[in-house]
PDB file of C-alpha atoms and ligand atoms in Angstrom:
ATOM      1  CA  MET A   1      82.687 103.819 110.167  1.00 83.00           C
ATOM      2  CA  PRO A   2      81.720 102.772 113.647  1.00 94.00           C
ATOM      3  CA  GLU A   3      83.086 105.885 115.953  1.00 97.00           C
ATOM      4  CA  GLY A   4      83.151 105.900 119.953  1.00 98.00           C
ATOM      5  CA  ILE A   5      79.129 106.416 119.660  1.00 98.00           C
ATOM      6  CA  GLU A   6      78.007 103.684 117.652  1.00 97.00           C
ATOM      7  CA  VAL A   7      80.737 101.499 120.101  1.00 98.00           C
ATOM      8  CA  GLU A   8      78.812 102.440 122.644  1.00 98.00           C
ATOM      9  CA  TYR A   9      76.031 101.017 121.163  1.00 97.00           C
ATOM     10  CA  TYR A  10      77.601  98.054 120.716  1.00 97.00           C
ATOM     11  CA  ARG A  11      78.391  97.975 123.976  1.00 98.00           C
ATOM     12  CA  ARG A  12      74.793  97.872 125.640  1.00 97.00           C
ATOM     13  CA  GLY A  13      74.190  95.409 122.990  1.00 97.00           C
ATOM     14  CA  ALA A  14      77.381  93.290 124.266  1.00 98.00           C
ATOM     15  CA  GLU A  15      75.613  93.264 127.989  1.00 97.00           C
ATOM     16  CA  ALA A  16      73.289  90.409 126.549  1.00 97.00           C
ATOM     17  CA  SER A  17      76.256  88.228 126.597  1.00 97.00           C
ATOM     18  CA  ILE A  18      77.030  88.931 129.939  1.00 98.00           C
ATOM     19  CA  ASP A  19      76.622  85.657 132.398  1.00 97.00           C
ATOM     20  CA  ARG A  20      76.401  83.103 129.821  1.00 98.00           C
ATOM     21  CA  SER A  21      78.700  79.831 129.476  1.00 98.00           C
ATOM     22  CA  ILE A  22      80.912  79.877 127.029  1.00 98.00           C
ATOM     23  CA  THR A  23      80.761  76.353 124.771  1.00 98.00           C
ATOM     24  CA  SER A  24      82.686  76.923 121.643  1.00 98.00           C
ATOM     25  CA  LEU A  25      84.646  79.585 119.033  1.00 98.00           C
ATOM     26  CA  MET A  26      84.814  80.308 115.767  1.00 97.00           C
ATOM     27  CA  ALA A  27      88.611  82.509 115.701  1.00 96.00           C
ATOM     28  CA  ASP A  28      90.186  80.792 112.692  1.00 91.00           C
ATOM     29  CA  ASP A  29      90.659  84.005 110.418  1.00 95.00           C
ATOM     30  CA  LEU A  30      94.085  84.061 111.970  1.00 96.00           C
ATOM     31  CA  TYR A  31      94.449  87.850 110.227  1.00 97.00           C
ATOM     32  CA  TYR A  32      91.786  89.343 112.259  1.00 98.00           C
ATOM     33  CA  LEU A  33      93.625  87.986 115.638  1.00 98.00           C
ATOM     34  CA  LYS A  34      95.993  90.409 116.386  1.00 98.00           C
ATOM     35  CA  GLY A  35      99.133  90.890 118.881  1.00 96.00           C
ATOM     36  CA  GLN A  36      99.981  87.545 120.495  1.00 96.00           C
ATOM     37  CA  THR A  37      96.271  86.365 120.273  1.00 98.00           C
ATOM     38  CA  SER A  38      95.960  82.862 118.836  1.00 98.00           C
ATOM     39  CA  PRO A  39      92.876  80.573 118.890  1.00 97.00           C
ATOM     40  CA  SER A  40      94.361  78.572 121.398  1.00 97.00           C
ATOM     41  CA  LEU A  41      95.075  81.023 123.613  1.00 97.00           C
ATOM     42  CA  LEU A  42      91.250  82.443 122.884  1.00 98.00           C
ATOM     43  CA  GLN A  43      89.823  78.978 123.771  1.00 97.00           C
ATOM     44  CA  LYS A  44      91.819  78.880 126.911  1.00 97.00           C
ATOM     45  CA  ALA A  45      90.716  82.097 128.326  1.00 97.00           C
ATOM     46  CA  LEU A  46      87.275  81.683 127.099  1.00 98.00           C
ATOM     47  CA  ILE A  47      85.938  78.396 126.868  1.00 98.00           C
ATOM     48  CA  GLY A  48      83.758  77.177 129.857  1.00 98.00           C
ATOM     49  CA  LYS A  49      84.090  80.420 131.115  1.00 98.00           C
ATOM     50  CA  GLU A  50      81.546  83.539 130.933  1.00 98.00           C
ATOM     51  CA  LEU A  51      81.724  87.260 130.100  1.00 98.00           C
ATOM     52  CA  ILE A  52      81.521  89.412 133.489  1.00 98.00           C
ATOM     53  CA  ARG A  53      81.198  93.078 131.862  1.00 98.00           C
ATOM     54  CA  ALA A  54      81.251  94.947 128.754  1.00 98.00           C
ATOM     55  CA  ARG A  55      83.356  98.235 128.912  1.00 98.00           C
ATOM     56  CA  ARG A  56      84.504 100.663 126.383  1.00 98.00           C
ATOM     57  CA  ILE A  57      87.342 103.072 125.827  1.00 98.00           C
ATOM     58  CA  GLY A  58      87.220 105.163 122.643  1.00 98.00           C
ATOM     59  CA  LYS A  59      86.594 102.812 119.603  1.00 98.00           C
ATOM     60  CA  LEU A  60      87.308  99.722 121.983  1.00 98.00           C
ATOM     61  CA  LEU A  61      85.014  97.355 123.507  1.00 98.00           C
ATOM     62  CA  LEU A  62      86.353  95.430 126.171  1.00 98.00           C
ATOM     63  CA  LEU A  63      84.842  91.992 127.829  1.00 98.00           C
ATOM     64  CA  ASP A  64      85.771  91.099 131.324  1.00 98.00           C
ATOM     65  CA  VAL A  65      86.133  87.176 131.241  1.00 98.00           C
ATOM     66  CA  ASP A  66      85.866  85.457 134.811  1.00 96.00           C
ATOM     67  CA  GLY A  67      89.014  84.210 134.906  1.00 91.00           C
ATOM     68  CA  GLY A  68      90.832  87.549 134.389  1.00 95.00           C
ATOM     69  CA  ASP A  69      91.284  88.175 130.994  1.00 98.00           C
ATOM     70  CA  ILE A  70      89.740  90.591 128.609  1.00 98.00           C
ATOM     71  CA  LEU A  71      88.714  90.443 125.565  1.00 98.00           C
ATOM     72  CA  GLY A  72      89.532  93.330 123.183  1.00 98.00           C
ATOM     73  CA  LEU A  73      87.120  93.945 119.924  1.00 98.00           C
ATOM     74  CA  ARG A  74      88.195  96.098 117.611  1.00 98.00           C
ATOM     75  CA  PHE A  75      85.664  97.072 114.872  1.00 97.00           C
ATOM     76  CA  GLY A  76      87.644  99.168 112.153  1.00 95.00           C
ATOM     77  CA  MET A  77      85.318 100.492 109.404  1.00 92.00           C
ATOM     78  CA  THR A  78      82.748  98.189 109.003  1.00 93.00           C
ATOM     79  CA  GLY A  79      82.643  95.924 112.016  1.00 95.00           C
ATOM     80  CA  ARG A  80      79.083  95.263 113.805  1.00 95.00           C
ATOM     81  CA  ILE A  81      78.361  93.367 116.450  1.00 96.00           C
ATOM     82  CA  ILE A  82      75.225  90.741 116.668  1.00 96.00           C
ATOM     83  CA  VAL A  83      74.142  89.398 119.789  1.00 96.00           C
ATOM     84  CA  ASP A  84      71.440  86.288 119.600  1.00 96.00           C
ATOM     85  CA  GLY A  85      70.798  87.745 116.035  1.00 91.00           C
ATOM     86  CA  SER A  86      70.117  91.106 117.087  1.00 88.00           C
ATOM     87  CA  ALA A  87      72.423  93.943 116.031  1.00 87.00           C
ATOM     88  CA  PRO A  88      72.390  97.227 118.098  1.00 84.00           C
ATOM     89  CA  ILE A  89      73.437  98.970 114.710  1.00 84.00           C
ATOM     90  CA  GLU A  90      71.538  97.726 111.694  1.00 79.00           C
ATOM     91  CA  TYR A  91      73.539  99.340 108.992  1.00 74.00           C
ATOM     92  CA  LEU A  92      76.693 101.465 108.832  1.00 77.00           C
ATOM     93  CA  GLU A  93      76.799 104.314 107.594  1.00 70.00           C
ATOM     94  CA  TYR A  94      79.662 103.783 104.112  1.00 65.00           C
ATOM     95  CA  SER A  95      79.237 100.230 104.766  1.00 67.00           C
ATOM     96  CA  SER A  96      77.710  97.410 102.562  1.00 63.00           C
ATOM     97  CA  GLU A  97      74.083  96.934 103.208  1.00 63.00           C
ATOM     98  CA  ARG A  98      74.302  93.631 102.355  1.00 70.00           C
ATOM     99  CA  ASN A  99      74.055  91.394 105.705  1.00 78.00           C
ATOM    100  CA  ASN A 100      76.276  88.050 104.963  1.00 86.00           C
ATOM    101  CA  PRO A 101      77.195  85.565 107.620  1.00 88.00           C
ATOM    102  CA  ALA A 102      80.395  85.214 105.491  1.00 90.00           C
ATOM    103  CA  TRP A 103      81.725  88.220 106.995  1.00 93.00           C
ATOM    104  CA  ASP A 104      81.507  87.132 110.400  1.00 96.00           C
ATOM    105  CA  ARG A 105      85.202  86.943 111.672  1.00 97.00           C
ATOM    106  CA  PHE A 106      84.660  85.838 115.052  1.00 98.00           C
ATOM    107  CA  ILE A 107      81.744  83.806 117.238  1.00 98.00           C
ATOM    108  CA  ILE A 108      81.395  82.921 120.776  1.00 98.00           C
ATOM    109  CA  ASN A 109      78.595  80.323 121.212  1.00 98.00           C
ATOM    110  CA  PHE A 110      76.801  80.060 124.335  1.00 98.00           C
ATOM    111  CA  ASN A 111      75.490  77.400 126.060  1.00 97.00           C
ATOM    112  CA  ASP A 112      71.870  78.299 125.894  1.00 97.00           C
ATOM    113  CA  GLY A 113      72.251  77.992 122.207  1.00 97.00           C
ATOM    114  CA  GLY A 114      73.043  81.867 121.543  1.00 98.00           C
ATOM    115  CA  SER A 115      75.841  83.785 119.977  1.00 98.00           C
ATOM    116  CA  MET A 116      77.628  86.840 119.751  1.00 98.00           C
ATOM    117  CA  ARG A 117      79.420  87.582 116.248  1.00 97.00           C
ATOM    118  CA  VAL A 118      81.487  90.455 114.509  1.00 97.00           C
ATOM    119  CA  ARG A 119      80.272  90.762 111.028  1.00 95.00           C
ATOM    120  CA  ASP A 120      83.006  93.111 109.090  1.00 95.00           C
ATOM    121  CA  PRO A 121      82.850  93.172 105.870  1.00 93.00           C
ATOM    122  CA  ARG A 122      86.038  94.916 105.111  1.00 93.00           C
ATOM    123  CA  ARG A 123      87.983  92.888 107.718  1.00 94.00           C
ATOM    124  CA  LEU A 124      89.867  95.823 109.526  1.00 96.00           C
ATOM    125  CA  GLY A 125      88.690  95.443 112.617  1.00 97.00           C
ATOM    126  CA  GLY A 126      90.267  92.796 115.194  1.00 98.00           C
ATOM    127  CA  VAL A 127      90.240  90.640 118.292  1.00 98.00           C
ATOM    128  CA  GLU A 128      92.870  90.988 120.914  1.00 98.00           C
ATOM    129  CA  LEU A 129      93.244  89.038 124.122  1.00 98.00           C
ATOM    130  CA  ASN A 130      94.470  91.707 127.034  1.00 98.00           C
ATOM    131  CA  PRO A 131      95.292  94.744 124.829  1.00 98.00           C
ATOM    132  CA  ASN A 132      97.145  97.316 125.545  1.00 96.00           C
ATOM    133  CA  LEU A 133      95.085  99.833 127.052  1.00 96.00           C
ATOM    134  CA  SER A 134      97.977 102.393 128.225  1.00 95.00           C
ATOM    135  CA  ARG A 135      98.400 104.090 124.820  1.00 93.00           C
ATOM    136  CA  LEU A 136      94.439 105.507 124.628  1.00 97.00           C
ATOM    137  CA  GLY A 137      93.639 108.948 125.304  1.00 98.00           C
ATOM    138  CA  PHE A 138      90.541 110.259 127.284  1.00 98.00           C
ATOM    139  CA  ASP A 139      87.093 108.718 126.866  1.00 98.00           C
ATOM    140  CA  LEU A 140      84.908 110.743 124.605  1.00 98.00           C
ATOM    141  CA  TYR A 141      82.614 110.506 127.144  1.00 98.00           C
ATOM    142  CA  THR A 142      84.108 111.163 130.382  1.00 98.00           C
ATOM    143  CA  ILE A 143      86.705 113.601 129.086  1.00 98.00           C
ATOM    144  CA  THR A 144      87.032 116.727 131.490  1.00 98.00           C
ATOM    145  CA  MET A 145      87.558 120.208 130.400  1.00 98.00           C
ATOM    146  CA  GLN A 146      90.461 120.355 131.949  1.00 98.00           C
ATOM    147  CA  GLU A 147      91.919 116.835 129.721  1.00 98.00           C
ATOM    148  CA  LEU A 148      90.826 118.877 126.469  1.00 98.00           C
ATOM    149  CA  SER A 149      92.738 121.855 127.616  1.00 98.00           C
ATOM    150  CA  GLN A 150      95.490 119.666 128.560  1.00 98.00           C
ATOM    151  CA  VAL A 151      95.464 117.385 124.546  1.00 98.00           C
ATOM    152  CA  LEU A 152      95.195 120.847 122.702  1.00 98.00           C
ATOM    153  CA  SER A 153      97.488 122.994 124.371  1.00 98.00           C
ATOM    154  CA  SER A 154     100.476 120.776 124.452  1.00 97.00           C
ATOM    155  CA  SER A 155     100.558 120.495 120.284  1.00 98.00           C
ATOM    156  CA  SER A 156     100.123 122.918 117.443  1.00 98.00           C
ATOM    157  CA  ARG A 157      99.219 120.577 115.033  1.00 98.00           C
ATOM    158  CA  PRO A 158      95.934 121.010 113.513  1.00 98.00           C
ATOM    159  CA  VAL A 159      92.697 120.508 116.024  1.00 98.00           C
ATOM    160  CA  LYS A 160      91.331 118.133 113.976  1.00 98.00           C
ATOM    161  CA  SER A 161      94.283 115.965 113.760  1.00 98.00           C
ATOM    162  CA  ARG A 162      94.624 116.412 117.612  1.00 98.00           C
ATOM    163  CA  LEU A 163      91.179 115.616 118.422  1.00 98.00           C
ATOM    164  CA  MET A 164      91.272 112.312 116.305  1.00 98.00           C
ATOM    165  CA  ASP A 165      94.925 110.908 117.685  1.00 98.00           C
ATOM    166  CA  GLN A 166      93.196 107.772 119.726  1.00 97.00           C
ATOM    167  CA  SER A 167      96.487 108.466 121.696  1.00 98.00           C
ATOM    168  CA  GLU A 168      94.812 112.084 123.291  1.00 98.00           C
ATOM    169  CA  VAL A 169      90.964 111.708 122.752  1.00 98.00           C
ATOM    170  CA  ALA A 170      89.488 107.899 122.515  1.00 98.00           C
ATOM    171  CA  GLY A 171      86.461 107.528 120.198  1.00 98.00           C
ATOM    172  CA  LEU A 172      85.959 110.360 117.699  1.00 98.00           C
ATOM    173  CA  GLY A 173      85.996 110.200 114.005  1.00 97.00           C
ATOM    174  CA  ASN A 174      86.067 111.750 111.018  1.00 97.00           C
ATOM    175  CA  LEU A 175      82.102 112.644 111.410  1.00 97.00           C
ATOM    176  CA  LEU A 176      81.966 113.616 115.108  1.00 98.00           C
ATOM    177  CA  THR A 177      85.237 116.030 114.561  1.00 98.00           C
ATOM    178  CA  ASP A 178      83.809 117.753 111.871  1.00 98.00           C
ATOM    179  CA  GLU A 179      80.233 118.710 113.429  1.00 98.00           C
ATOM    180  CA  ILE A 180      82.118 119.411 116.710  1.00 98.00           C
ATOM    181  CA  LEU A 181      84.366 122.132 115.261  1.00 98.00           C
ATOM    182  CA  TRP A 182      81.604 122.970 112.959  1.00 98.00           C
ATOM    183  CA  ARG A 183      79.030 123.834 115.582  1.00 98.00           C
ATOM    184  CA  ALA A 184      81.839 125.280 118.263  1.00 98.00           C
ATOM    185  CA  SER A 185      82.800 127.340 114.958  1.00 98.00           C
ATOM    186  CA  VAL A 186      86.475 126.668 114.988  1.00 98.00           C
ATOM    187  CA  ASP A 187      88.531 126.021 111.788  1.00 98.00           C
ATOM    188  CA  PRO A 188      89.686 122.212 111.551  1.00 98.00           C
ATOM    189  CA  ARG A 189      92.967 123.137 110.742  1.00 98.00           C
ATOM    190  CA  ARG A 190      93.871 125.423 113.427  1.00 98.00           C
ATOM    191  CA  PRO A 191      97.025 124.778 115.281  1.00 98.00           C
ATOM    192  CA  ALA A 192      95.616 123.189 118.565  1.00 98.00           C
ATOM    193  CA  ASP A 193      97.701 125.230 120.812  1.00 98.00           C
ATOM    194  CA  SER A 194      96.135 128.405 119.369  1.00 98.00           C
ATOM    195  CA  LEU A 195      93.027 127.907 120.830  1.00 98.00           C
ATOM    196  CA  ASP A 196      92.608 130.358 123.993  1.00 97.00           C
ATOM    197  CA  GLU A 197      90.899 129.608 127.179  1.00 97.00           C
ATOM    198  CA  LYS A 198      87.403 130.498 125.975  1.00 97.00           C
ATOM    199  CA  GLU A 199      87.566 129.008 122.640  1.00 97.00           C
ATOM    200  CA  THR A 200      88.546 126.064 124.521  1.00 98.00           C
ATOM    201  CA  TYR A 201      85.908 126.017 126.758  1.00 98.00           C
ATOM    202  CA  ILE A 202      83.231 126.865 123.867  1.00 98.00           C
ATOM    203  CA  LEU A 203      84.789 123.894 121.946  1.00 98.00           C
ATOM    204  CA  TYR A 204      84.477 121.499 125.309  1.00 98.00           C
ATOM    205  CA  GLU A 205      80.682 122.491 125.553  1.00 98.00           C
ATOM    206  CA  HIS A 206      80.076 121.981 121.849  1.00 98.00           C
ATOM    207  CA  PHE A 207      81.547 118.754 122.071  1.00 98.00           C
ATOM    208  CA  LYS A 208      79.981 117.361 125.102  1.00 98.00           C
ATOM    209  CA  LYS A 209      76.733 118.353 123.992  1.00 98.00           C
ATOM    210  CA  THR A 210      77.072 116.436 120.162  1.00 98.00           C
ATOM    211  CA  ILE A 211      78.041 113.650 121.765  1.00 98.00           C
ATOM    212  CA  SER A 212      74.792 113.606 124.286  1.00 98.00           C
ATOM    213  CA  GLU A 213      72.482 114.563 121.466  1.00 98.00           C
ATOM    214  CA  LEU A 214      74.017 112.089 118.671  1.00 98.00           C
ATOM    215  CA  THR A 215      73.900 108.914 121.401  1.00 98.00           C
ATOM    216  CA  SER A 216      70.160 109.965 121.456  1.00 97.00           C
ATOM    217  CA  LEU A 217      69.615 110.208 117.832  1.00 97.00           C
ATOM    218  CA  GLY A 218      71.015 107.449 116.341  1.00 94.00           C
ATOM    219  CA  GLY A 219      74.726 107.394 116.073  1.00 96.00           C
ATOM    220  CA  SER A 220      77.958 109.855 114.419  1.00 96.00           C
ATOM    221  CA  HIS A 221      75.924 110.688 111.215  1.00 94.00           C
ATOM    222  CA  MET A 222      73.331 112.096 112.794  1.00 96.00           C
ATOM    223  CA  GLY A 223      74.710 115.418 112.863  1.00 97.00           C
ATOM    224  CA  ILE A 224      73.552 119.106 111.549  1.00 98.00           C
ATOM    225  CA  LEU A 225      76.442 118.888 108.921  1.00 97.00           C
ATOM    226  CA  GLN A 226      76.475 115.654 108.051  1.00 96.00           C
ATOM    227  CA  ASP A 227      73.811 115.851 104.982  1.00 95.00           C
ATOM    228  CA  HIS A 228      75.920 118.601 103.600  1.00 97.00           C
ATOM    229  CA  ARG A 229      79.450 116.994 103.487  1.00 95.00           C
ATOM    230  CA  THR A 230      79.110 116.403  99.875  1.00 94.00           C
ATOM    231  CA  ARG A 231      80.905 118.314  96.721  1.00 92.00           C
ATOM    232  CA  GLY A 232      79.204 121.863  96.367  1.00 93.00           C
ATOM    233  CA  GLY A 233      77.328 120.947  99.959  1.00 97.00           C
ATOM    234  CA  LEU A 234      76.528 124.292 101.625  1.00 98.00           C
ATOM    235  CA  CYS A 235      76.578 125.189 105.080  1.00 98.00           C
ATOM    236  CA  PRO A 236      73.276 124.737 106.876  1.00 97.00           C
ATOM    237  CA  ARG A 237      73.856 127.860 108.825  1.00 96.00           C
ATOM    238  CA  HIS A 238      75.137 130.177 105.995  1.00 92.00           C
ATOM    239  CA  GLY A 239      73.826 128.528 102.497  1.00 96.00           C
ATOM    240  CA  ILE A 240      77.419 129.252 101.461  1.00 97.00           C
ATOM    241  CA  PRO A 241      79.296 126.740  99.836  1.00 97.00           C
ATOM    242  CA  LEU A 242      81.583 124.710 102.422  1.00 98.00           C
ATOM    243  CA  GLU A 243      85.102 123.906 102.156  1.00 97.00           C
ATOM    244  CA  ARG A 244      86.430 120.609 101.071  1.00 97.00           C
ATOM    245  CA  TYR A 245      90.112 119.597 101.913  1.00 97.00           C
ATOM    246  CA  LYS A 246      92.581 117.267 103.553  1.00 98.00           C
ATOM    247  CA  VAL A 247      93.229 117.202 107.335  1.00 98.00           C
ATOM    248  CA  GLY A 248      95.217 114.499 108.364  1.00 94.00           C
ATOM    249  CA  GLY A 249      94.557 112.725 105.228  1.00 96.00           C
ATOM    250  CA  ARG A 250      91.066 112.834 105.801  1.00 96.00           C
ATOM    251  CA  THR A 251      88.200 114.622 103.898  1.00 97.00           C
ATOM    252  CA  THR A 252      87.177 117.739 106.162  1.00 98.00           C
ATOM    253  CA  TYR A 253      84.414 119.872 105.810  1.00 98.00           C
ATOM    254  CA  SER A 254      84.333 123.310 107.231  1.00 98.00           C
ATOM    255  CA  CYS A 255      82.453 127.069 106.706  1.00 98.00           C
ATOM    256  CA  PRO A 256      84.761 129.759 105.403  1.00 97.00           C
ATOM    257  CA  GLU A 257      82.426 131.911 107.082  1.00 96.00           C
ATOM    258  CA  HIS A 258      81.990 130.955 110.594  1.00 97.00           C
ATOM    259  CA  GLN A 259      84.698 128.612 110.983  1.00 97.00           C
ATOM    260  CA  LYS A 260      87.569 131.664 110.117  1.00 85.00           C
ATOM    261  CA  GLY A 261      90.763 131.700 111.412  1.00 69.00           C
TER     262      GLY A 261
HETATM  263 ZN1   ZN B 301      78.482 128.523 108.198  1.00 96.06          ZN
END
């Protein structure tokens, strides 16, 4: 699924749609319109206007519209963005490799003949005008050591659940979180507030390095652990079988040797 890194790619791709006049929309899938958003509100906010900026908080892409509205796009499990027929990410891990225009849930057409579309096979993403941003946590690219420390020390929930809680840290999904904890030698089940200052610092260093590395390498599926996330998979560091279990309902892999306690 798209995690914060993939949505950062989408944001960069969406920059090609800035400063172009919007002439029409396809927003007739009402299930895909979230909150109070309706086709008529979208028409009113967007037609004849331009997008002036592409921002991102966590997994939420934000397109500022001249006139003051904000168009929020969420991508769920399988959503991608396509601008003028070209996609920042061609195929998502664990999604269909077919590329069917029938999966276009939302389209903005520009007066130069180009378009920006959200293609989402499983339809779990959504479009929301002026989304509420107050419930989003610290963004995965800009979070500071102090902020991470605050997120962890204020809860005894498992550290993995805490990191994946979008109202605490915005943008981490299952793959990134397992990769970061594997690199930092932290058991995903540990109570978040059991990490001492030094462990939190080591976790923070691996967090930042993982995000930056995987952004360069092409996505959240490019981690060292990724190919070993299978039944019977071995720790790439120790060659012993990884443990497989659920944390907060999400399938989790960790090494019983270097991520214990
Ligand atoms: Zn190991």
